PDB file of N, CA and C in Angstrom:
ATOM      1  N   MET L   1     105.314 105.849 131.889  1.00  0.00           N
ATOM      2  CA  MET L   1     106.376 106.174 131.323  1.00  0.00           C
ATOM      3  C   MET L   1     106.075 107.049 130.778  1.00  0.00           C
ATOM      4  N   ARG L   2     107.870 107.652 131.401  1.00  0.00           N
ATOM      5  CA  ARG L   2     108.464 108.797 130.117  1.00  0.00           C
ATOM      6  C   ARG L   2     108.608 108.687 129.199  1.00  0.00           C
ATOM      7  N   ALA L   3     108.189 110.048 128.168  1.00  0.00           N
ATOM      8  CA  ALA L   3     109.509 110.197 126.906  1.00  0.00           C
ATOM      9  C   ALA L   3     111.112 110.282 127.025  1.00  0.00           C
ATOM     10  N   THR L   4     111.993 109.881 126.738  1.00  0.00           N
ATOM     11  CA  THR L   4     113.236 110.441 126.933  1.00  0.00           C
ATOM     12  C   THR L   4     113.370 110.731 125.510  1.00  0.00           C
ATOM     13  N   PRO L   5     114.342 111.612 125.202  1.00  0.00           N
ATOM     14  CA  PRO L   5     114.450 113.295 124.280  1.00  0.00           C
ATOM     15  C   PRO L   5     115.721 112.385 123.359  1.00  0.00           C
ATOM     16  N   TRP L   6     115.045 112.927 122.617  1.00  0.00           N
ATOM     17  CA  TRP L   6     115.877 112.433 121.222  1.00  0.00           C
ATOM     18  C   TRP L   6     117.778 112.516 122.052  1.00  0.00           C
ATOM     19  N   THR L   7     117.737 114.011 122.243  1.00  0.00           N
ATOM     20  CA  THR L   7     118.806 114.616 122.736  1.00  0.00           C
ATOM     21  C   THR L   7     119.929 114.125 123.511  1.00  0.00           C
ATOM     22  N   GLU L   8     118.842 113.179 125.022  1.00  0.00           N
ATOM     23  CA  GLU L   8     119.622 112.154 125.834  1.00  0.00           C
ATOM     24  C   GLU L   8     119.678 110.893 125.717  1.00  0.00           C
ATOM     25  N   VAL L   9     119.326 110.339 124.232  1.00  0.00           N
ATOM     26  CA  VAL L   9     119.542 109.078 123.431  1.00  0.00           C
ATOM     27  C   VAL L   9     121.095 109.629 123.105  1.00  0.00           C
ATOM     28  N   LEU L  10     121.192 110.643 122.089  1.00  0.00           N
ATOM     29  CA  LEU L  10     122.191 110.861 120.679  1.00  0.00           C
ATOM     30  C   LEU L  10     123.070 111.760 122.112  1.00  0.00           C
ATOM     31  N   GLY L  11     123.486 112.037 122.829  1.00  0.00           N
ATOM     32  CA  GLY L  11     124.227 113.412 123.665  1.00  0.00           C
ATOM     33  C   GLY L  11     123.987 114.876 123.299  1.00  0.00           C
ATOM     34  N   SER L  12     123.850 115.010 122.131  1.00  0.00           N
ATOM     35  CA  SER L  12     123.810 116.806 122.678  1.00  0.00           C
ATOM     36  C   SER L  12     122.734 117.049 120.824  1.00  0.00           C
ATOM     37  N   GLU L  13     122.269 117.848 121.361  1.00  0.00           N
ATOM     38  CA  GLU L  13     121.087 118.746 120.125  1.00  0.00           C
ATOM     39  C   GLU L  13     121.940 118.546 118.961  1.00  0.00           C
ATOM     40  N   ARG L  14     122.982 119.238 118.273  1.00  0.00           N
ATOM     41  CA  ARG L  14     124.721 118.278 117.278  1.00  0.00           C
ATOM     42  C   ARG L  14     123.495 117.378 116.464  1.00  0.00           C
ATOM     43  N   LEU L  15     124.244 117.033 117.043  1.00  0.00           N
ATOM     44  CA  LEU L  15     123.677 115.309 116.965  1.00  0.00           C
ATOM     45  C   LEU L  15     122.368 115.008 116.272  1.00  0.00           C
ATOM     46  N   THR L  16     121.587 115.037 117.152  1.00  0.00           N
ATOM     47  CA  THR L  16     119.778 114.851 117.106  1.00  0.00           C
ATOM     48  C   THR L  16     120.232 115.850 116.128  1.00  0.00           C
ATOM     49  N   GLY L  17     119.629 117.243 115.893  1.00  0.00           N
ATOM     50  CA  GLY L  17     120.203 117.677 114.341  1.00  0.00           C
ATOM     51  C   GLY L  17     121.042 117.201 113.721  1.00  0.00           C
ATOM     52  N   ALA L  18     121.830 116.097 113.148  1.00  0.00           N
ATOM     53  CA  ALA L  18     122.706 115.229 112.499  1.00  0.00           C
ATOM     54  C   ALA L  18     121.361 114.745 112.025  1.00  0.00           C
ATOM     55  N   THR L  19     121.479 113.777 112.691  1.00  0.00           N
ATOM     56  CA  THR L  19     120.662 112.554 113.027  1.00  0.00           C
ATOM     57  C   THR L  19     119.331 112.500 111.632  1.00  0.00           C
ATOM     58  N   LEU L  20     118.770 113.304 112.514  1.00  0.00           N
ATOM     59  CA  LEU L  20     117.665 114.121 111.941  1.00  0.00           C
ATOM     60  C   LEU L  20     117.299 113.997 110.665  1.00  0.00           C
ATOM     61  N   ASP L  21     118.996 115.256 110.486  1.00  0.00           N
ATOM     62  CA  ASP L  21     118.557 115.620 108.510  1.00  0.00           C
ATOM     63  C   ASP L  21     119.035 114.558 108.203  1.00  0.00           C
ATOM     64  N   ARG L  22     119.597 113.332 108.412  1.00  0.00           N
ATOM     65  CA  ARG L  22     120.406 112.863 107.375  1.00  0.00           C
ATOM     66  C   ARG L  22     118.890 110.942 107.543  1.00  0.00           C
ATOM     67  N   LEU L  23     117.994 111.830 107.950  1.00  0.00           N
ATOM     68  CA  LEU L  23     117.096 110.201 107.927  1.00  0.00           C
ATOM     69  C   LEU L  23     116.279 110.696 106.906  1.00  0.00           C
ATOM     70  N   THR L  24     115.710 112.272 106.950  1.00  0.00           N
ATOM     71  CA  THR L  24     114.774 112.390 106.517  1.00  0.00           C
ATOM     72  C   THR L  24     114.833 113.622 105.067  1.00  0.00           C
ATOM     73  N   HIS L  25     116.617 112.745 104.664  1.00  0.00           N
ATOM     74  CA  HIS L  25     116.572 114.083 103.467  1.00  0.00           C
ATOM     75  C   HIS L  25     116.181 112.191 102.632  1.00  0.00           C
ATOM     76  N   ARG L  26     115.406 114.094 101.585  1.00  0.00           N
ATOM     77  CA  ARG L  26     115.071 113.169 100.279  1.00  0.00           C
ATOM     78  C   ARG L  26     113.790 112.008 100.814  1.00  0.00           C
ATOM     79  N   CYS L  27     112.758 112.757 101.903  1.00  0.00           N
ATOM     80  CA  CYS L  27     111.938 111.623 101.948  1.00  0.00           C
ATOM     81  C   CYS L  27     111.094 112.500 101.989  1.00  0.00           C
ATOM     82  N   HIS L  28     109.324 111.838 101.893  1.00  0.00           N
ATOM     83  CA  HIS L  28     108.062 112.103 101.557  1.00  0.00           C
ATOM     84  C   HIS L  28     107.718 112.504 103.119  1.00  0.00           C
ATOM     85  N   ILE L  29     107.286 112.992 104.197  1.00  0.00           N
ATOM     86  CA  ILE L  29     107.107 113.390 105.131  1.00  0.00           C
ATOM     87  C   ILE L  29     105.433 113.221 105.090  1.00  0.00           C
ATOM     88  N   LEU L  30     104.611 112.423 105.768  1.00  0.00           N
ATOM     89  CA  LEU L  30     102.980 112.387 105.308  1.00  0.00           C
ATOM     90  C   LEU L  30     102.581 112.814 106.702  1.00  0.00           C
ATOM     91  N   GLU L  31     101.718 113.651 107.042  1.00  0.00           N
ATOM     92  CA  GLU L  31     101.257 114.250 108.376  1.00  0.00           C
ATOM     93  C   GLU L  31      99.445 114.127 108.197  1.00  0.00           C
ATOM     94  N   LEU L  32      99.522 112.732 108.865  1.00  0.00           N
ATOM     95  CA  LEU L  32      97.844 112.256 108.649  1.00  0.00           C
ATOM     96  C   LEU L  32      97.175 112.791 110.034  1.00  0.00           C
ATOM     97  N   GLY L  33      96.068 113.299 109.660  1.00  0.00           N
ATOM     98  CA  GLY L  33      94.943 114.205 110.223  1.00  0.00           C
ATOM     99  C   GLY L  33      94.259 113.417 111.362  1.00  0.00           C
ATOM    100  N   GLY L  34      93.789 113.101 111.930  1.00  0.00           N
ATOM    101  CA  GLY L  34      92.557 111.795 112.886  1.00  0.00           C
ATOM    102  C   GLY L  34      93.352 111.558 113.736  1.00  0.00           C
ATOM    103  N   GLU L  35      92.415 110.557 114.462  1.00  0.00           N
ATOM    104  CA  GLU L  35      92.617 110.004 115.644  1.00  0.00           C
ATOM    105  C   GLU L  35      93.244 108.811 115.190  1.00  0.00           C
ATOM    106  N   SER L  36      94.084 108.025 115.609  1.00  0.00           N
ATOM    107  CA  SER L  36      94.922 106.679 114.798  1.00  0.00           C
ATOM    108  C   SER L  36      94.294 105.265 115.776  1.00  0.00           C
ATOM    109  N   TYR L  37      94.537 104.740 115.003  1.00  0.00           N
ATOM    110  CA  TYR L  37      93.854 103.273 114.953  1.00  0.00           C
ATOM    111  C   TYR L  37      94.736 103.139 116.474  1.00  0.00           C
ATOM    112  N   ARG L  38      95.682 102.511 116.715  1.00  0.00           N
ATOM    113  CA  ARG L  38      95.286 102.376 118.220  1.00  0.00           C
ATOM    114  C   ARG L  38      94.997 102.499 119.180  1.00  0.00           C
ATOM    115  N   LEU L  39      94.985 104.074 119.214  1.00  0.00           N
ATOM    116  CA  LEU L  39      94.307 104.954 119.949  1.00  0.00           C
ATOM    117  C   LEU L  39      92.834 104.856 120.159  1.00  0.00           C
ATOM    118  N   GLN L  40      92.770 104.545 119.024  1.00  0.00           N
ATOM    119  CA  GLN L  40      90.696 103.501 118.290  1.00  0.00           C
ATOM    120  C   GLN L  40      90.698 102.414 119.724  1.00  0.00           C
ATOM    121  N   ASP L  41      91.473 101.639 119.030  1.00  0.00           N
ATOM    122  CA  ASP L  41      91.596 100.577 119.424  1.00  0.00           C
ATOM    123  C   ASP L  41      91.692 100.387 120.950  1.00  0.00           C
ATOM    124  N   ALA L  42      92.918 100.771 120.938  1.00  0.00           N
ATOM    125  CA  ALA L  42      93.174 100.759 122.614  1.00  0.00           C
ATOM    126  C   ALA L  42      91.716 101.751 124.234  1.00  0.00           C
ATOM    127  N   LYS L  43      91.025 102.509 122.961  1.00  0.00           N
ATOM    128  CA  LYS L  43      90.121 103.407 123.778  1.00  0.00           C
ATOM    129  C   LYS L  43      89.110 102.116 124.144  1.00  0.00           C
ATOM    130  N   ARG L  44      88.951 101.581 123.058  1.00  0.00           N
ATOM    131  CA  ARG L  44      87.901 100.299 122.299  1.00  0.00           C
ATOM    132  C   ARG L  44      87.897  98.917 124.017  1.00  0.00           C
ATOM    133  N   ARG L  45      88.946  98.857 123.316  1.00  0.00           N
ATOM    134  CA  ARG L  45      89.654  97.489 124.221  1.00  0.00           C
ATOM    135  C   ARG L  45      89.215  97.795 125.347  1.00  0.00           C
ATOM    136  N   HIS L  46      90.097  99.119 126.407  1.00  0.00           N
ATOM    137  CA  HIS L  46      89.227 100.348 127.540  1.00  0.00           C
ATOM    138  C   HIS L  46      87.853 100.130 128.577  1.00  0.00           C
ATOM    139  N   THR L  47      86.528  99.968 127.012  1.00  0.00           N
ATOM    140  CA  THR L  47      86.071 101.046 127.803  1.00  0.00           C
ATOM    141  C   THR L  47      85.186  99.104 127.827  1.00  0.00           C
ATOM    142  N   LYS L  48      85.497  97.615 126.773  1.00  0.00           N
ATOM    143  CA  LYS L  48      84.970  96.683 127.398  1.00  0.00           C
ATOM    144  C   LYS L  48      85.328  96.591 128.347  1.00  0.00           C
ATOM    145  N   ARG L  49      86.205  96.245 129.100  1.00  0.00           N
ATOM    146  CA  ARG L  49      87.228  95.997 129.441  1.00  0.00           C
ATOM    147  C   ARG L  49      86.519  96.530 131.031  1.00  0.00           C
ATOM    148  N   SER L  50      85.871  97.433 131.326  1.00  0.00           N
ATOM    149  CA  SER L  50      85.671  98.694 132.500  1.00  0.00           C
ATOM    150  C   SER L  50      84.275  98.233 132.852  1.00  0.00           C
ATOM    151  N   SER L  51      83.340  97.965 131.337  1.00  0.00           N
ATOM    152  CA  SER L  51      81.758  98.076 131.481  1.00  0.00           C
ATOM    153  C   SER L  51      81.525  96.152 132.016  1.00  0.00           C
ATOM    154  N   SER L  52      82.909  95.172 131.308  1.00  0.00           N
ATOM    155  CA  SER L  52      82.373  93.736 132.241  1.00  0.00           C
ATOM    156  C   SER L  52      82.566  93.836 134.066  1.00  0.00           C
ATOM    157  N   GLY L  53      82.902  94.686 134.213  1.00  0.00           N
ATOM    158  CA  GLY L  53      83.135  94.526 135.991  1.00  0.00           C
ATOM    159  C   GLY L  53      84.624  94.153 135.628  1.00  0.00           C
ATOM    160  N   PRO L  54      84.434  93.884 136.959  1.00  0.00           N
ATOM    161  CA  PRO L  54      86.284  93.542 137.636  1.00  0.00           C
ATOM    162  C   PRO L  54      86.705  92.291 136.534  1.00  0.00           C
ATOM    163  N   LEU L  55      88.245  92.401 136.054  1.00  0.00           N
ATOM    164  CA  LEU L  55      88.755  90.680 135.399  1.00  0.00           C
ATOM    165  C   LEU L  55      88.981  90.090 136.794  1.00  0.00           C
ATOM    166  N   GLN L  56      88.381  88.654 135.654  1.00  0.00           N
ATOM    167  CA  GLN L  56      88.287  87.745 136.626  1.00  0.00           C
ATOM    168  C   GLN L  56      90.524  86.606 136.258  1.00  0.00           C
ATOM    169  N   THR L  57      90.624  86.402 137.669  1.00  0.00           N
ATOM    170  CA  THR L  57      92.422  86.196 137.753  1.00  0.00           C
ATOM    171  C   THR L  57      91.850  85.217 137.929  1.00  0.00           C
ATOM    172  N   LYS L  58      93.432  83.582 137.893  1.00  0.00           N
ATOM    173  CA  LYS L  58      93.332  82.351 138.420  1.00  0.00           C
ATOM    174  C   LYS L  58      94.062  82.255 139.458  1.00  0.00           C
TER     175      LYS L  58
END
């Protein structure tokens, strides 16, 4: 799956910049370091699945 740039969704770089400006106006942006919980969980599920052998389907 390919990520779509916001400029394609909104039609122009200028409109994208204006939209982001309005979304972030008077807000606090928290940038957290480290690996996300969702990524850790996905890796753990993938490891369990691959170590248990092939999946059984009905």
